[in-house]
Tab-separated table of N, CA and C in Angstrom:
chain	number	residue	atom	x	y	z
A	525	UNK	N	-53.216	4.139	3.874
A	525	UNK	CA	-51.877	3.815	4.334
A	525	UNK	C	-50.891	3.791	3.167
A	526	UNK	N	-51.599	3.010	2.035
A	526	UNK	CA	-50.486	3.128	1.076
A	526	UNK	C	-50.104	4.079	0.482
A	527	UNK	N	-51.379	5.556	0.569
A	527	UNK	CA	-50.782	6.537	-0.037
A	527	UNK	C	-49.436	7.637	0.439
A	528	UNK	N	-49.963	7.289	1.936
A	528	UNK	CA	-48.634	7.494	2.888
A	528	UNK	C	-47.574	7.450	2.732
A	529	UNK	N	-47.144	5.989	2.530
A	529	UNK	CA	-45.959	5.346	2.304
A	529	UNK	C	-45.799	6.145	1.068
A	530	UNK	N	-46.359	5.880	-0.087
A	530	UNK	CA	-45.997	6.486	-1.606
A	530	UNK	C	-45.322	8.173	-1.267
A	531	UNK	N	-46.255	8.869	-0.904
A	531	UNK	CA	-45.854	10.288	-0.032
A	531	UNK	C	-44.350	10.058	0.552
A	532	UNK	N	-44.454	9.279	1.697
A	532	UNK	CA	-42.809	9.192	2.210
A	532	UNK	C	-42.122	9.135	1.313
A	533	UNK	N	-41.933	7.938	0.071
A	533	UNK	CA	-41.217	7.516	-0.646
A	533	UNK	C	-40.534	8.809	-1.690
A	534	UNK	N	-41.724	9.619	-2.101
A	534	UNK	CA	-41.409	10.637	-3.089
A	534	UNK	C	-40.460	11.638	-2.250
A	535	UNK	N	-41.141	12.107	-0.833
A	535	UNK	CA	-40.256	13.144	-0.169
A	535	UNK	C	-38.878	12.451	0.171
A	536	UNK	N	-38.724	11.365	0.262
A	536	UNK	CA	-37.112	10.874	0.460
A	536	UNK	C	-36.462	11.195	-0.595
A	537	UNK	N	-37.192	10.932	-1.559
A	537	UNK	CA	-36.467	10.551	-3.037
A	537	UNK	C	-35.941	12.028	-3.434
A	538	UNK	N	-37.272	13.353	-3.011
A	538	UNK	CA	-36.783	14.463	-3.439
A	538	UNK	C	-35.617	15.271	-2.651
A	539	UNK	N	-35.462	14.698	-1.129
A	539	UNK	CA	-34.671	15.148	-0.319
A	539	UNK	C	-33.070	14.317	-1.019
A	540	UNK	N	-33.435	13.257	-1.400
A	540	UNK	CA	-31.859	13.110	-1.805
A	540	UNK	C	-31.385	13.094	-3.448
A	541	UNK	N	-32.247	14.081	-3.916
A	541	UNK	CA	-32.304	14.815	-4.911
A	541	UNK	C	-31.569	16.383	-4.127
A	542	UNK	N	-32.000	16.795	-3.833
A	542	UNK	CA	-31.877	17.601	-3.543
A	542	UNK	C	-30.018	17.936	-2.733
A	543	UNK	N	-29.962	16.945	-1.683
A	543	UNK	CA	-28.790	16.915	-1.364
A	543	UNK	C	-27.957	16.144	-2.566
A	544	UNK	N	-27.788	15.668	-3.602
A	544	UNK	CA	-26.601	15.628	-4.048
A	544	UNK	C	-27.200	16.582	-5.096
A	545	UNK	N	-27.971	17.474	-5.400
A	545	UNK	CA	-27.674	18.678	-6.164
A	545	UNK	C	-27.106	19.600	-5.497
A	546	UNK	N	-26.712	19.898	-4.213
A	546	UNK	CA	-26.185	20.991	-3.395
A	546	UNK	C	-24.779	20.424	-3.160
A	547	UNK	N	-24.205	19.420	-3.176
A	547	UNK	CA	-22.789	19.037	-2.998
A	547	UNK	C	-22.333	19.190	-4.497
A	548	UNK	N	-23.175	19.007	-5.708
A	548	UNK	CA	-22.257	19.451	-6.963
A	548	UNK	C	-21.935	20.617	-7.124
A	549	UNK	N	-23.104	21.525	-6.260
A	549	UNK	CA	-22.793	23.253	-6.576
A	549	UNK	C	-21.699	23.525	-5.532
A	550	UNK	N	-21.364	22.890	-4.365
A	550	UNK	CA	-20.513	22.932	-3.445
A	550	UNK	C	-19.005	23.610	-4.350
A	551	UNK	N	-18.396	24.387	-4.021
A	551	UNK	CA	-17.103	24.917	-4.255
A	551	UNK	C	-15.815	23.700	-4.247
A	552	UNK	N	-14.917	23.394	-4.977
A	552	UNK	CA	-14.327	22.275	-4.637
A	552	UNK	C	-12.929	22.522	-5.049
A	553	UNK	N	-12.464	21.900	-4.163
A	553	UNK	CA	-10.816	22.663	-3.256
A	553	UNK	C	-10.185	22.040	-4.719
A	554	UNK	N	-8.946	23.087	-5.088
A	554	UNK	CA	-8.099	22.781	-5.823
A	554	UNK	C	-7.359	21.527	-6.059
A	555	UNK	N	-7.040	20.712	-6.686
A	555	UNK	CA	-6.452	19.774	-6.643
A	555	UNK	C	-4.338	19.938	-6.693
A	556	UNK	N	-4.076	19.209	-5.786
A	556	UNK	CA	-2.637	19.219	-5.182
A	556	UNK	C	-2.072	18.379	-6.106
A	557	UNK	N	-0.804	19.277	-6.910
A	557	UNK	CA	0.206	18.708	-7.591
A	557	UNK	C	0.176	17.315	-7.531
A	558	UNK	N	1.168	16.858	-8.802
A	558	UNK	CA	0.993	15.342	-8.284
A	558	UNK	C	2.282	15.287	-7.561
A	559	UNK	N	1.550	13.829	-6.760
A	559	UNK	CA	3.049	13.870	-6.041
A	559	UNK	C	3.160	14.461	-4.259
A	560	UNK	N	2.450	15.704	-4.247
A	560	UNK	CA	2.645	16.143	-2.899
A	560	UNK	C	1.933	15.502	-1.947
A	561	UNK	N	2.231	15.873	-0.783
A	561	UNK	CA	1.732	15.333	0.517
A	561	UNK	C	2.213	16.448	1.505
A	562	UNK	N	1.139	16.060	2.092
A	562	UNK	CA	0.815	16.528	3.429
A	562	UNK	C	2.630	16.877	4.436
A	563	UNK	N	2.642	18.009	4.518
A	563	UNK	CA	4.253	17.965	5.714
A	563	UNK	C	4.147	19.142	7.302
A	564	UNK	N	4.714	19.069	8.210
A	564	UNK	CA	4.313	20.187	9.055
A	564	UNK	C	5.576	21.033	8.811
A	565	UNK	N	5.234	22.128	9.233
A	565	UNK	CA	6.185	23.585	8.719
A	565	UNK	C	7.362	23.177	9.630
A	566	UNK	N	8.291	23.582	9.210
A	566	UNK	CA	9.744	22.506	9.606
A	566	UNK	C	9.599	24.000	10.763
A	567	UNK	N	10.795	23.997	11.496
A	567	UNK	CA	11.100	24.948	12.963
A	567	UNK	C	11.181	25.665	13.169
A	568	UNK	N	12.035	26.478	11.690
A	568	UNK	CA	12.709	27.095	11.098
A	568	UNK	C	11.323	28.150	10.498
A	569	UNK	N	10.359	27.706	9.681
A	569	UNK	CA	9.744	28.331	9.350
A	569	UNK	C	8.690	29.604	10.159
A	570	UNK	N	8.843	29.171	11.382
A	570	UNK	CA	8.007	29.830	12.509
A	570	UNK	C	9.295	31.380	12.424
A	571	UNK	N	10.488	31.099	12.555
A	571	UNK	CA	11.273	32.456	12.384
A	571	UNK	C	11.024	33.503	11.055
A	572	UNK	N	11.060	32.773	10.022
A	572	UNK	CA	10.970	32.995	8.622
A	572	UNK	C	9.169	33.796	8.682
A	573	UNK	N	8.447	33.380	9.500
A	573	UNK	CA	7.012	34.193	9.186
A	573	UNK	C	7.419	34.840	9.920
A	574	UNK	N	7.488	35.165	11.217
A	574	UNK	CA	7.658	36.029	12.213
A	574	UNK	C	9.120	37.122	10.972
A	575	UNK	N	9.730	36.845	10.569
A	575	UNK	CA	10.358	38.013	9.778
A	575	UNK	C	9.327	38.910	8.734
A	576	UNK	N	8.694	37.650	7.734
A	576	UNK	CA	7.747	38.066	7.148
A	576	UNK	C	6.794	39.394	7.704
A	577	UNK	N	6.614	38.911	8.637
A	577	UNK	CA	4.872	39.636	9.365
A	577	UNK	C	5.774	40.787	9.567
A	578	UNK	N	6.775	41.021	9.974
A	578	UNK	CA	7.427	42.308	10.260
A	578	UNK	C	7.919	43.005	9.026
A	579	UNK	N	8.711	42.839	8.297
A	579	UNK	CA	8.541	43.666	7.197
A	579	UNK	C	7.078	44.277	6.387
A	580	UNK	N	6.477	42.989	6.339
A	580	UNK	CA	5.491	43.445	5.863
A	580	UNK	C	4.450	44.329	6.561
A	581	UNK	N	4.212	44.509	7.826
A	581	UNK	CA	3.514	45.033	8.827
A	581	UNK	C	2.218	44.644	9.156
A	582	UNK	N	2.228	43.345	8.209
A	582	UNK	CA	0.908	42.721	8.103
A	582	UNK	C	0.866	41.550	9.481
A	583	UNK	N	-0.437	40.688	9.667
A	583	UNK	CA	-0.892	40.102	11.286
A	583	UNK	C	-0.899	38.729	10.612
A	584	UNK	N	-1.070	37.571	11.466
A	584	UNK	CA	-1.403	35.875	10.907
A	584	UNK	C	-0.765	35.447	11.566
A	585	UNK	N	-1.093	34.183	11.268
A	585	UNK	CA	-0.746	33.032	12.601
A	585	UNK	C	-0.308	31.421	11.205
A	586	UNK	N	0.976	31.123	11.646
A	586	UNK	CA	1.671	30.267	10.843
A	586	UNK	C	0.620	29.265	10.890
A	587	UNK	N	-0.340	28.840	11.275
A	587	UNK	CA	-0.630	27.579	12.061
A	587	UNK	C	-2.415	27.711	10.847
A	588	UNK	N	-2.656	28.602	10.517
A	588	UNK	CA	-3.324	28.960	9.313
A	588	UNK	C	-3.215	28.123	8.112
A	589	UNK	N	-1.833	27.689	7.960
A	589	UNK	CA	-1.380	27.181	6.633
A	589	UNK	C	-1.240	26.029	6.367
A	590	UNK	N	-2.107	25.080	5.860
A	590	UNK	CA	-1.637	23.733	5.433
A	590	UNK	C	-0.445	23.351	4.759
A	591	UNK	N	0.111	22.712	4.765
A	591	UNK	CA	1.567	22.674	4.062
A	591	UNK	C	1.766	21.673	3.141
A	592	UNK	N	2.034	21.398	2.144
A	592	UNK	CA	2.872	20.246	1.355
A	592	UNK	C	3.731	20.381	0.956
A	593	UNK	N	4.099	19.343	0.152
A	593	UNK	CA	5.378	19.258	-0.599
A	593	UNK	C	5.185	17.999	-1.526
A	594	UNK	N	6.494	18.612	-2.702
A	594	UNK	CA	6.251	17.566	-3.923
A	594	UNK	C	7.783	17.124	-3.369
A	595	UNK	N	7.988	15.936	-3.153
A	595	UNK	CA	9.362	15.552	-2.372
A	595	UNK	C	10.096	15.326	-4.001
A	596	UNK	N	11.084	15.863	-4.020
A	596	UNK	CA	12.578	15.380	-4.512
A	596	UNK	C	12.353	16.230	-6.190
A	597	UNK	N	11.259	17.078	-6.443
A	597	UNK	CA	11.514	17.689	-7.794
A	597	UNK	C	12.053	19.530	-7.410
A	598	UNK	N	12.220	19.947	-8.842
A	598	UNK	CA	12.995	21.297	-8.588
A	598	UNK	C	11.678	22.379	-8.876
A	599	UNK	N	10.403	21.723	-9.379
A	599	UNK	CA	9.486	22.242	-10.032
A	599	UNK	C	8.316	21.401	-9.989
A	600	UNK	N	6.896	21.748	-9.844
A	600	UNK	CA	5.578	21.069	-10.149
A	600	UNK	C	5.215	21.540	-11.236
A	601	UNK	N	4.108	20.860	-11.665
A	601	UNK	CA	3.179	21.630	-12.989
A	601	UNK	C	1.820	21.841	-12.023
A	602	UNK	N	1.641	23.696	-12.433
A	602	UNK	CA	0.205	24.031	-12.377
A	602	UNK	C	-0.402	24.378	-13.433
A	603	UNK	N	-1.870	24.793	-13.132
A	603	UNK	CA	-2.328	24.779	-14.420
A	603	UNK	C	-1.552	26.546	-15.176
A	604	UNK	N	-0.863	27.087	-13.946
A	604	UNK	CA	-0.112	28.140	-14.789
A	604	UNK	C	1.054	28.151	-14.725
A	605	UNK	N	1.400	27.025	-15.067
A	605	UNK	CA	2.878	26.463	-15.565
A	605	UNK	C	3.624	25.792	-14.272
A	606	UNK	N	5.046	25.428	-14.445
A	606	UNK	CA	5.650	25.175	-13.194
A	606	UNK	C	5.927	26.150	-12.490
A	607	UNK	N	5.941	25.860	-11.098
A	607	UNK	CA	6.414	26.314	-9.874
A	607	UNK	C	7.213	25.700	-9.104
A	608	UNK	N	8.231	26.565	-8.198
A	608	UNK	CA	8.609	26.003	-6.759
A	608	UNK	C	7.342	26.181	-5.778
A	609	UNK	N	6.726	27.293	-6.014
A	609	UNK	CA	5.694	26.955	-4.841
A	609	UNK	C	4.753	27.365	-4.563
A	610	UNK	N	3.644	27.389	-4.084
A	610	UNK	CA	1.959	27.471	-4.619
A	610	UNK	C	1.303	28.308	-3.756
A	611	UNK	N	0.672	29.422	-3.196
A	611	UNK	CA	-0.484	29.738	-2.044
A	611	UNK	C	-1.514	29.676	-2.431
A	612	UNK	N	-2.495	29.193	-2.018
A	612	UNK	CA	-4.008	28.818	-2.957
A	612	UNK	C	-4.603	29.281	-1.336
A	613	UNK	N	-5.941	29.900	-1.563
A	613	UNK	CA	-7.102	29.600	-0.434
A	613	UNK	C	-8.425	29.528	-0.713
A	614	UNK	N	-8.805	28.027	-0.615
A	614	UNK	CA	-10.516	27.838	-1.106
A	614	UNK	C	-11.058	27.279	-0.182
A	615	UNK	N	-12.623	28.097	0.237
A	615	UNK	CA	-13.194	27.827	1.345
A	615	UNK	C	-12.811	28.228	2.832
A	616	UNK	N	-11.818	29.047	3.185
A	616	UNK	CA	-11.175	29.568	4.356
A	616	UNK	C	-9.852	28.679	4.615
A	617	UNK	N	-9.914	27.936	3.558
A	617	UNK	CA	-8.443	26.724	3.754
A	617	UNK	C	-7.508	27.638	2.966
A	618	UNK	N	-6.206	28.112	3.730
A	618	UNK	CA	-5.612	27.805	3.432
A	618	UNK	C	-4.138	27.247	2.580
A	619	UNK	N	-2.896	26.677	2.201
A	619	UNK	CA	-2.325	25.505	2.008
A	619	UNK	C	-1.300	26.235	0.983
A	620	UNK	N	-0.161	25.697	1.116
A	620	UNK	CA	0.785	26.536	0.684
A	620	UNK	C	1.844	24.673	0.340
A	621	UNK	N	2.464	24.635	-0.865
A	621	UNK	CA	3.159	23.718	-1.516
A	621	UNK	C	4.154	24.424	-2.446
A	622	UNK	N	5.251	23.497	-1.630
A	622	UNK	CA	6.357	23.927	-2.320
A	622	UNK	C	6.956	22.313	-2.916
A	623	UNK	N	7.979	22.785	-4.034
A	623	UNK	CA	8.833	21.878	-4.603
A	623	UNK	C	9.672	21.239	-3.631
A	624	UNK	N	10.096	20.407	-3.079
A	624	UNK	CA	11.254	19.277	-2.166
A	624	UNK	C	12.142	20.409	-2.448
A	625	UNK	N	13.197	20.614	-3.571
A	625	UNK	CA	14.504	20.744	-3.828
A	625	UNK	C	14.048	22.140	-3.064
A	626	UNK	N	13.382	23.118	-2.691
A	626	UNK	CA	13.074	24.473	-2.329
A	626	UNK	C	12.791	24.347	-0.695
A	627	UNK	N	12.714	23.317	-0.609
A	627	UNK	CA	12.061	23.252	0.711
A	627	UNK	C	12.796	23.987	1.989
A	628	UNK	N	14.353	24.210	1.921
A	628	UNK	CA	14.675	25.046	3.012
A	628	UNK	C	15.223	26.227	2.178
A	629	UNK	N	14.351	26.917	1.766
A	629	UNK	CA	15.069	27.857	0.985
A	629	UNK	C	14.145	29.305	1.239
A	630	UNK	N	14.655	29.989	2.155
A	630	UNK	CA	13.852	31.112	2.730
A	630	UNK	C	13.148	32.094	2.257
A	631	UNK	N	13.771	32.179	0.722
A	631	UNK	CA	12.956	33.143	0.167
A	631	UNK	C	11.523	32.762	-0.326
A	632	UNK	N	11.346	31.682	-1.369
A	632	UNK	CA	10.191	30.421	-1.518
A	632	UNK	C	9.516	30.481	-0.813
A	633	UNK	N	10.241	29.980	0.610
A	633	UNK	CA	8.944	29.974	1.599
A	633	UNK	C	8.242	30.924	2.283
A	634	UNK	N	9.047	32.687	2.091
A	634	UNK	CA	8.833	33.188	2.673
A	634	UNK	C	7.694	34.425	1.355
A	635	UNK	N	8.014	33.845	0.500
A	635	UNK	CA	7.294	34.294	-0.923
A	635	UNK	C	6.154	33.834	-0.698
A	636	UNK	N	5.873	32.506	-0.430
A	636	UNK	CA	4.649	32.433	-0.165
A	636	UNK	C	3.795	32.601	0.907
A	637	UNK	N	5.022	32.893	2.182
A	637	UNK	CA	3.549	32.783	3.274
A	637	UNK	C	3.580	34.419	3.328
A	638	UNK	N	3.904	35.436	2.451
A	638	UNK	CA	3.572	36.790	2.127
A	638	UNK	C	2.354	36.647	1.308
A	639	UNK	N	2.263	35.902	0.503
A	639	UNK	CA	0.771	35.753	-0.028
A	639	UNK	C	-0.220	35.147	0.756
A	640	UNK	N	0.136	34.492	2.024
A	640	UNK	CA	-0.655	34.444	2.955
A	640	UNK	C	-1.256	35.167	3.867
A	641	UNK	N	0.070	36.118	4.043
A	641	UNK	CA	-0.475	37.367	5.189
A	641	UNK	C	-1.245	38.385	4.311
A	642	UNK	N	-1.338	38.453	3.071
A	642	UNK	CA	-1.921	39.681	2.429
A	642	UNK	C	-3.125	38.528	1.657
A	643	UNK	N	-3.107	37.498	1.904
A	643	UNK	CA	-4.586	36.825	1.847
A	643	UNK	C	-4.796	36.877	0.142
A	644	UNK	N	-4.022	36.714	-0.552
A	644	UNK	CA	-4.082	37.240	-2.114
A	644	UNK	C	-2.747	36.532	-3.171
A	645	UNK	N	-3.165	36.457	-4.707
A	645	UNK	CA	-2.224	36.130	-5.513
A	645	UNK	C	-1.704	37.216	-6.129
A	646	UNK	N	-0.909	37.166	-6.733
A	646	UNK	CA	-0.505	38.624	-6.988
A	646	UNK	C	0.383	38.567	-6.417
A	647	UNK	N	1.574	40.017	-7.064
A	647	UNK	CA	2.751	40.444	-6.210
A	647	UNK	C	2.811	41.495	-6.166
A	648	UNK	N	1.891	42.572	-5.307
A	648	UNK	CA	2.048	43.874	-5.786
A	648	UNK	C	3.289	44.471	-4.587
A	649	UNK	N	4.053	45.013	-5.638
A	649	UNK	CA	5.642	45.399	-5.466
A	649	UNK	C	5.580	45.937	-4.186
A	650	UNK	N	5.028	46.881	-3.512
A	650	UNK	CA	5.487	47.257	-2.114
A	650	UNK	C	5.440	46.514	-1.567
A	651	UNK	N	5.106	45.512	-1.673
A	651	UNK	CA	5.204	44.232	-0.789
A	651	UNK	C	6.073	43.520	-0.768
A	652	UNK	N	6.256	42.315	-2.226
A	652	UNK	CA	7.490	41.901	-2.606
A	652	UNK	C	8.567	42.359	-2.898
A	653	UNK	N	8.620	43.124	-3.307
A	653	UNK	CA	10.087	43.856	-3.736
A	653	UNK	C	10.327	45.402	-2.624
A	654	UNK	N	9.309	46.021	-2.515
A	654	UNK	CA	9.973	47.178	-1.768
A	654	UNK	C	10.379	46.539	-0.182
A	655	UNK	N	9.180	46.292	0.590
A	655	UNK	CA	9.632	46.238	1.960
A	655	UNK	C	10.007	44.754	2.338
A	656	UNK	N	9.531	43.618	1.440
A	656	UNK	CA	10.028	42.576	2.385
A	656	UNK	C	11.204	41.908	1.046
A	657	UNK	N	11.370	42.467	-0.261
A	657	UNK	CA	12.487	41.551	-1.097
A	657	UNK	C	12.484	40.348	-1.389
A	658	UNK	N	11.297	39.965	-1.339
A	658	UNK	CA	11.079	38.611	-1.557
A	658	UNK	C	10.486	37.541	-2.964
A	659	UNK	N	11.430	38.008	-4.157
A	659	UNK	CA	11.547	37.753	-5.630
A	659	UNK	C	12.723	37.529	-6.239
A	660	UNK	N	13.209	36.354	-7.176
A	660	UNK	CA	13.977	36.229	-7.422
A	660	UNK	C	15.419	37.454	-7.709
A	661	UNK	N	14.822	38.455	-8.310
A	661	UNK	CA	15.432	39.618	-8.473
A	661	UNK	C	15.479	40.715	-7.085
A	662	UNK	N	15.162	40.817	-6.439
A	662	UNK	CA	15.148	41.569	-5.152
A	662	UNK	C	16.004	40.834	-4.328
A	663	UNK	N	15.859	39.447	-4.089
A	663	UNK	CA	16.784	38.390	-2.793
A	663	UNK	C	17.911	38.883	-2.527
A	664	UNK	N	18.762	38.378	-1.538
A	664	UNK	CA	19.954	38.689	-1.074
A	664	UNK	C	20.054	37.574	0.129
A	665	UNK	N	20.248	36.983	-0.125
A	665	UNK	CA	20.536	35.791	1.024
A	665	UNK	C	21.621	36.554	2.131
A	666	UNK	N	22.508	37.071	1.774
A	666	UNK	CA	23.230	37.932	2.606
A	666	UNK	C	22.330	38.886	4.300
A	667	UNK	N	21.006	39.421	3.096
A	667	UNK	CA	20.992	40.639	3.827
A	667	UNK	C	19.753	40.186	4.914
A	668	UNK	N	19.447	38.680	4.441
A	668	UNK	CA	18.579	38.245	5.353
A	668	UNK	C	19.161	37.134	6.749
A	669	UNK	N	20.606	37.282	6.473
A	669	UNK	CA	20.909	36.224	7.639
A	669	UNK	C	20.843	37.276	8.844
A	670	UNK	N	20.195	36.335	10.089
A	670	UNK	CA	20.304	37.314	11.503
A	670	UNK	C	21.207	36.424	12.181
């Protein structure tokens, strides 16, 4: 009997060996500016993708995107410098953070949920700049009011 028990004891011991060696190898989600929190895509933004998805000719669903915000700065720090605003996706998540002061500002937001529909970092130009204009140097606030 007692060798039993000893037996149980070791296979527990190696099973939870085992599980917290598989949660350290686990992939682990980026860490969010300081400061941000959690926000839902304001009303406005549902028009702003639906423009997106059409220039770009690319497919997605707004509802994909976790959202934050760093309330009341003009800029965060990442680890590749400051930004107005972030698209990250780790693990099928996801999550797009912008700066407060940017927060209704169509191009920003629409900069990033283009890196959402093309699932990628990067700005390769037919994208941003040829068909949808969406870089500081390309913008036109003009040519996007409907």
């Amino acid at each position: 009997m007692r060798q039993i028990l000893e037996g149980r004891r070791r296979s527990l011991a190696l099973v939870a060996v085992m599980i917290g060696g598989c949660s350290s190898l686990a992939p682990s989600a980026p860490e969010l500016p300081v400061g941000a929190v959690r926000m839902l895509a304001d009303t406005e933004y549902q028009v702003w993708f639906d423009r997106t998805k059409e220039c770009s000719g690319l497919g997605g669903q707004i509802n994909e995107i976790q959202w934050f915000i760093v309330p009341g700065v003009e800029t965060f720090e990442t680890s590749a410098g400051p930004k107005v605003g972030m698209w990250e996706k780790t693990g099928g998540v996801a999550r797009i953070t912008i700066a407060g002061n940017y927060a209704r500002h169509e191009m920003v937001i629409r900069h990033e949920m283009l890196h959402h529909l093309l699932d990628r970092e990067g700005h390769p130009g037919e994208f941003f700049s040829e068909r949808c204009r969406l870089t500081w140097e390309t913008w036109s606030d003009s040519h996007h009011a409907d």
